[in-house]
Coordinates of C-alpha atoms in Angstrom, one line a residue:
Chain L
X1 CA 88.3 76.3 126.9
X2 CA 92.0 77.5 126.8
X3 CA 93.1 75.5 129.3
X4 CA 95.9 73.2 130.2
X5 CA 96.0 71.5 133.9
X6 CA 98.7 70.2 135.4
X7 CA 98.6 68.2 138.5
X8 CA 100.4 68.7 141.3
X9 CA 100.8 72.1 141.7
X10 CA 103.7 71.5 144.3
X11 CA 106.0 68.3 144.9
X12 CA 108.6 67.0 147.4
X13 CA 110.3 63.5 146.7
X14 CA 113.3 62.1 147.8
X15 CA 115.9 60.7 145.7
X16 CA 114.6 57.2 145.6
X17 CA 111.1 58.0 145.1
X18 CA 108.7 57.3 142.0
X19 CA 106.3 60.0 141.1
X20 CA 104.2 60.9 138.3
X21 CA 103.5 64.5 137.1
X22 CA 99.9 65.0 134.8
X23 CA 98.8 67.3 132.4
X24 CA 95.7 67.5 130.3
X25 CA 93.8 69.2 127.7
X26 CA 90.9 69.7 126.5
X27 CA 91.6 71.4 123.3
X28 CA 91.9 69.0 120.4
X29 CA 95.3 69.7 120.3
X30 CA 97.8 66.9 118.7
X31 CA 101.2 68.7 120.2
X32 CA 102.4 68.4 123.5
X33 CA 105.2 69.5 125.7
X34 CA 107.6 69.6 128.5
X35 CA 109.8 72.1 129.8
X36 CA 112.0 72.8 132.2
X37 CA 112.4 76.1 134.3
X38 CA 114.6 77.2 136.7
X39 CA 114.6 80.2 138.8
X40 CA 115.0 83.5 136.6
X41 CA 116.8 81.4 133.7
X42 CA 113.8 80.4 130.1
X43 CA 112.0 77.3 129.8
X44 CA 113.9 74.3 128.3
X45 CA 112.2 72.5 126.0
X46 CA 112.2 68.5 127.4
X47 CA 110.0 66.5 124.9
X48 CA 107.8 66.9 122.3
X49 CA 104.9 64.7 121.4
X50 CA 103.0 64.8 117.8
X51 CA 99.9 62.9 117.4
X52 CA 100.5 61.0 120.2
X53 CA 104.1 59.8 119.2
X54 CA 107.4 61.4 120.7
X55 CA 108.9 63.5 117.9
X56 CA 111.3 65.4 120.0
X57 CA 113.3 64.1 122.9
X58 CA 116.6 66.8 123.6
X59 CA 118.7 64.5 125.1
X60 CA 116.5 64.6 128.3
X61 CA 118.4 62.3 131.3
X62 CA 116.5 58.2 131.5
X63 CA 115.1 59.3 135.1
X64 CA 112.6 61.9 132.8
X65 CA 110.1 59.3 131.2
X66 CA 107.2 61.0 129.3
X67 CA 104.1 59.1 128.2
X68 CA 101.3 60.5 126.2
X69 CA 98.1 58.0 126.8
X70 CA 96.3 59.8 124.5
X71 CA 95.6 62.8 122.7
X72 CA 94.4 65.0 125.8
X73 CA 96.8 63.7 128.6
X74 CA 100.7 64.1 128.9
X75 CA 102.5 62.2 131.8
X76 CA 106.3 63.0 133.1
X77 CA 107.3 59.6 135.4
X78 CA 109.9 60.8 137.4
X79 CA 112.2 57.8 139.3
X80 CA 115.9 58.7 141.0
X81 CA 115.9 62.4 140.9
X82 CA 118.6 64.4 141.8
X83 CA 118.9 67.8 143.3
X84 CA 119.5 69.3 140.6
X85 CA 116.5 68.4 138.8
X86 CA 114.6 70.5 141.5
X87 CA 112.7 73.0 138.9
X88 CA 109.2 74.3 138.0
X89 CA 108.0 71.6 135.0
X90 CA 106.0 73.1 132.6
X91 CA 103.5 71.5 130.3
X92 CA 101.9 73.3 127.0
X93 CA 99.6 72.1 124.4
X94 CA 99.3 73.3 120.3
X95 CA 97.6 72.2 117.6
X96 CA 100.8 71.0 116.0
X97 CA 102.0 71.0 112.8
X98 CA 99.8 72.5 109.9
X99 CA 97.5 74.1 112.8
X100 CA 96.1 77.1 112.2
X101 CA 96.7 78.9 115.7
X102 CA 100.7 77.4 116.5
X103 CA 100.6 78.9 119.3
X104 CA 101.6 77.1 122.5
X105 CA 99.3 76.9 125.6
X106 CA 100.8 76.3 129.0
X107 CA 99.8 74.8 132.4
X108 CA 100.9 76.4 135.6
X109 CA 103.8 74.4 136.3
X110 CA 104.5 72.0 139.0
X111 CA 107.0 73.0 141.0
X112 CA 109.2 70.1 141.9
X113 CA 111.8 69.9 145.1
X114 CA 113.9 67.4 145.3
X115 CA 115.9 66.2 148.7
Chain T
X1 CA 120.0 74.6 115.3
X2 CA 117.6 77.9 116.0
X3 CA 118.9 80.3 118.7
X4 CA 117.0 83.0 120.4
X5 CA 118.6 86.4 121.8
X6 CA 117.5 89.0 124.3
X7 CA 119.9 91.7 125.1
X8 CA 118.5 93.2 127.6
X9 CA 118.2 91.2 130.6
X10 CA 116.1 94.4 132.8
X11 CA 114.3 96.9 132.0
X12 CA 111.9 99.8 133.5
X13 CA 109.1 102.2 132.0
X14 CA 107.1 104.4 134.0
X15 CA 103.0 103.5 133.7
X16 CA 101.6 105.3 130.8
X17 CA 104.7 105.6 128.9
X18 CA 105.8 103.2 126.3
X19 CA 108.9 100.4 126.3
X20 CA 110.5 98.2 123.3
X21 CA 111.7 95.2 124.1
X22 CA 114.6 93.7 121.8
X23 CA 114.6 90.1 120.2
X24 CA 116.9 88.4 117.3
X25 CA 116.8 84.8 116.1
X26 CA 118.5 82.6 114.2
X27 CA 117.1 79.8 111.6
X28 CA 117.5 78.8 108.0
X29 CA 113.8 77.4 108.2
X30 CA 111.4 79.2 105.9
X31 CA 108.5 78.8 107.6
X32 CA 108.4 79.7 111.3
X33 CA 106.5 81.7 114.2
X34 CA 107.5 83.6 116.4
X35 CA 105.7 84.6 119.9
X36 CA 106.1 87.0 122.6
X37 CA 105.2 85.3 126.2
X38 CA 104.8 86.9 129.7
X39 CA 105.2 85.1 132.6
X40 CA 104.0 87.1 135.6
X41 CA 105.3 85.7 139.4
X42 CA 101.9 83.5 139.2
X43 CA 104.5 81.9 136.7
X44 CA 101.7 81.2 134.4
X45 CA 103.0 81.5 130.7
X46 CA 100.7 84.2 128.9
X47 CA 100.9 83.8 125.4
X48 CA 101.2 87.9 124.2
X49 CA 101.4 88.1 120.5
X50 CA 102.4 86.1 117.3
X51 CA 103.6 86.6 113.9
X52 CA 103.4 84.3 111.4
X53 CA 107.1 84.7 109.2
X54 CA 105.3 84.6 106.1
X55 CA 103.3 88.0 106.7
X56 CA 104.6 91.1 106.0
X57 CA 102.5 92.7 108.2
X58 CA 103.3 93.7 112.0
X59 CA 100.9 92.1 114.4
X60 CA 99.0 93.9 117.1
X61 CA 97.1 93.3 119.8
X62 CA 95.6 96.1 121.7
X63 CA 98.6 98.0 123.4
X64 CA 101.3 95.4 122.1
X65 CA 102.6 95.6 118.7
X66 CA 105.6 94.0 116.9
X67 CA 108.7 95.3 114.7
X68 CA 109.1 92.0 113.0
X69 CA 112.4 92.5 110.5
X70 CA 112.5 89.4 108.9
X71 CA 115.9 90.0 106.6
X72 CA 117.3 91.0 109.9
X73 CA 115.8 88.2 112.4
X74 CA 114.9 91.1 114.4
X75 CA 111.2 90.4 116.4
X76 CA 111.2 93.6 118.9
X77 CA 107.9 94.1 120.7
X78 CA 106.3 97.6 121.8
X79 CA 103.9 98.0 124.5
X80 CA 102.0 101.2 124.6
X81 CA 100.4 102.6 127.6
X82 CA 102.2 100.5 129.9
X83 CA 100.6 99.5 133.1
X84 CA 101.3 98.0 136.9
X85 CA 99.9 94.6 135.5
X86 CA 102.6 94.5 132.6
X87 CA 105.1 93.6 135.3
X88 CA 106.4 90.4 134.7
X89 CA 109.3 88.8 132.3
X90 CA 108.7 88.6 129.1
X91 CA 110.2 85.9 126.8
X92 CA 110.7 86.2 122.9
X93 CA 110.2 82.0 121.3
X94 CA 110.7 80.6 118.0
X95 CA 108.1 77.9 116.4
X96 CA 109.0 75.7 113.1
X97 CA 108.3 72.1 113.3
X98 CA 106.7 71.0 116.7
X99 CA 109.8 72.8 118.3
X100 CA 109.0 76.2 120.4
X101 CA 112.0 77.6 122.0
X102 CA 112.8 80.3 124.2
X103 CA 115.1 83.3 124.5
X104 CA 116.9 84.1 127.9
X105 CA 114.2 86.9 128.4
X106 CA 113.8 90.6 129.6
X107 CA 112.5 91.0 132.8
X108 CA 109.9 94.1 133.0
X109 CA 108.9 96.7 135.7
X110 CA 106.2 99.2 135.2
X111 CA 106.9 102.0 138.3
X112 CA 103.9 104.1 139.4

């Protein structure tokens, strides 16, 4: 199983609104990620977690709030969004440091609109 | 701070033939990854090949194949026998400690 699910697929929220996006794996893996991607432009790298802890954060705005309740699940609490934040989030899993396959596995985004 | 390069922003092969896609990177880590990706309109992120830094040796994997110059931080990858289903963009990334990041990328179309 190669797989990484993220839930929703698709999300509308207005400015004031709280939601949650979800991702989870199956994989043993002890990395995990969020990124950022708008139209025709890479993925942004948000937040790293490592064994569970947050190793990387790049200077992500305090209305992004990751949480890792464990080794398999990845959450990205989202709470007065602007416009601009309107983007497809992208969640990926890796073994994590010393792994043997580094390679990153990714969900299929959740593709996040903003009004 | 690592960065990741693609110079060419387009590109077009006809099915059949075969394309190179360019990548540079910058890093003054030693040990490091590197990874082409291909993100179709589905927008799922397909991982397409790695290279560890370490090994000489180009990776391959069925029609893809790398150029990986390491004193040059050159990473270009080939694909052979090109076909409709290669149409997508294709991103060039950088591994080294828990950090994966992503060139600008070179958006491919494979014509009949």
């Amino acid at each position: 199983d190669t797989e990484v699910t993220q839930t929703p697929k698709h999300l509308v929220m207005g400015m004031t609104n709280k939601k949650s996006l979800k991702c989870e794996q199956h994989m043993g893996h002890r990395a995990m990620y969020w990124y950022k991607q708008k139209a025709k432009k890479p993925p942004e790298l948000m937040f790293v977690y490592s064994y569970e802890k947050l190793s990387i954060n790049e200077s992500v705005p305090s209305r992004f709030s990751p949480e890792c309740p464990n080794s398999s699940l990845l959450n990205l609490h989202l709470h007065a969004l602007q416009p601009e934040d309107s983007a497809l989030y992208l969640c990926a899993s890796s073994r994590g440091r010393g792994g043997a396959q580094p390679e990153a596995f990714f969900g299929q985004g959740t593709r996040l609109t903003v009004v | 701070a690592q960065t990741v390069t693609q110079s060419q922003p387009e590109m077009s092969v006809q099915e059949a033939e075969t394309v190179t896609l360019s990548c540079t990177y910058d890093t003054s880590e030693n040990n490091y990854y590197l990874f082409w990706y291909k993100q179709p309109p589905s927008r799922q992120m397909i991982l397409v090949i790695r290279q560890e830094a370490y090994k000489q040796q180009n990776a391959t994997e069925n029609r893809f194949s790398v150029n990986f110059q390491k004193a040059a931080k050159s990473f270009s990858l080939k694909i052979s026998d090109s076909q409709l289903g290669d149409t997508a963009m294709y991103f060039c990334a950088f591994s080294a400690a828990d950090k994966l990041i992503f060139g600008t990328g070179t958006r491919l179309q494979v014509f009949p």
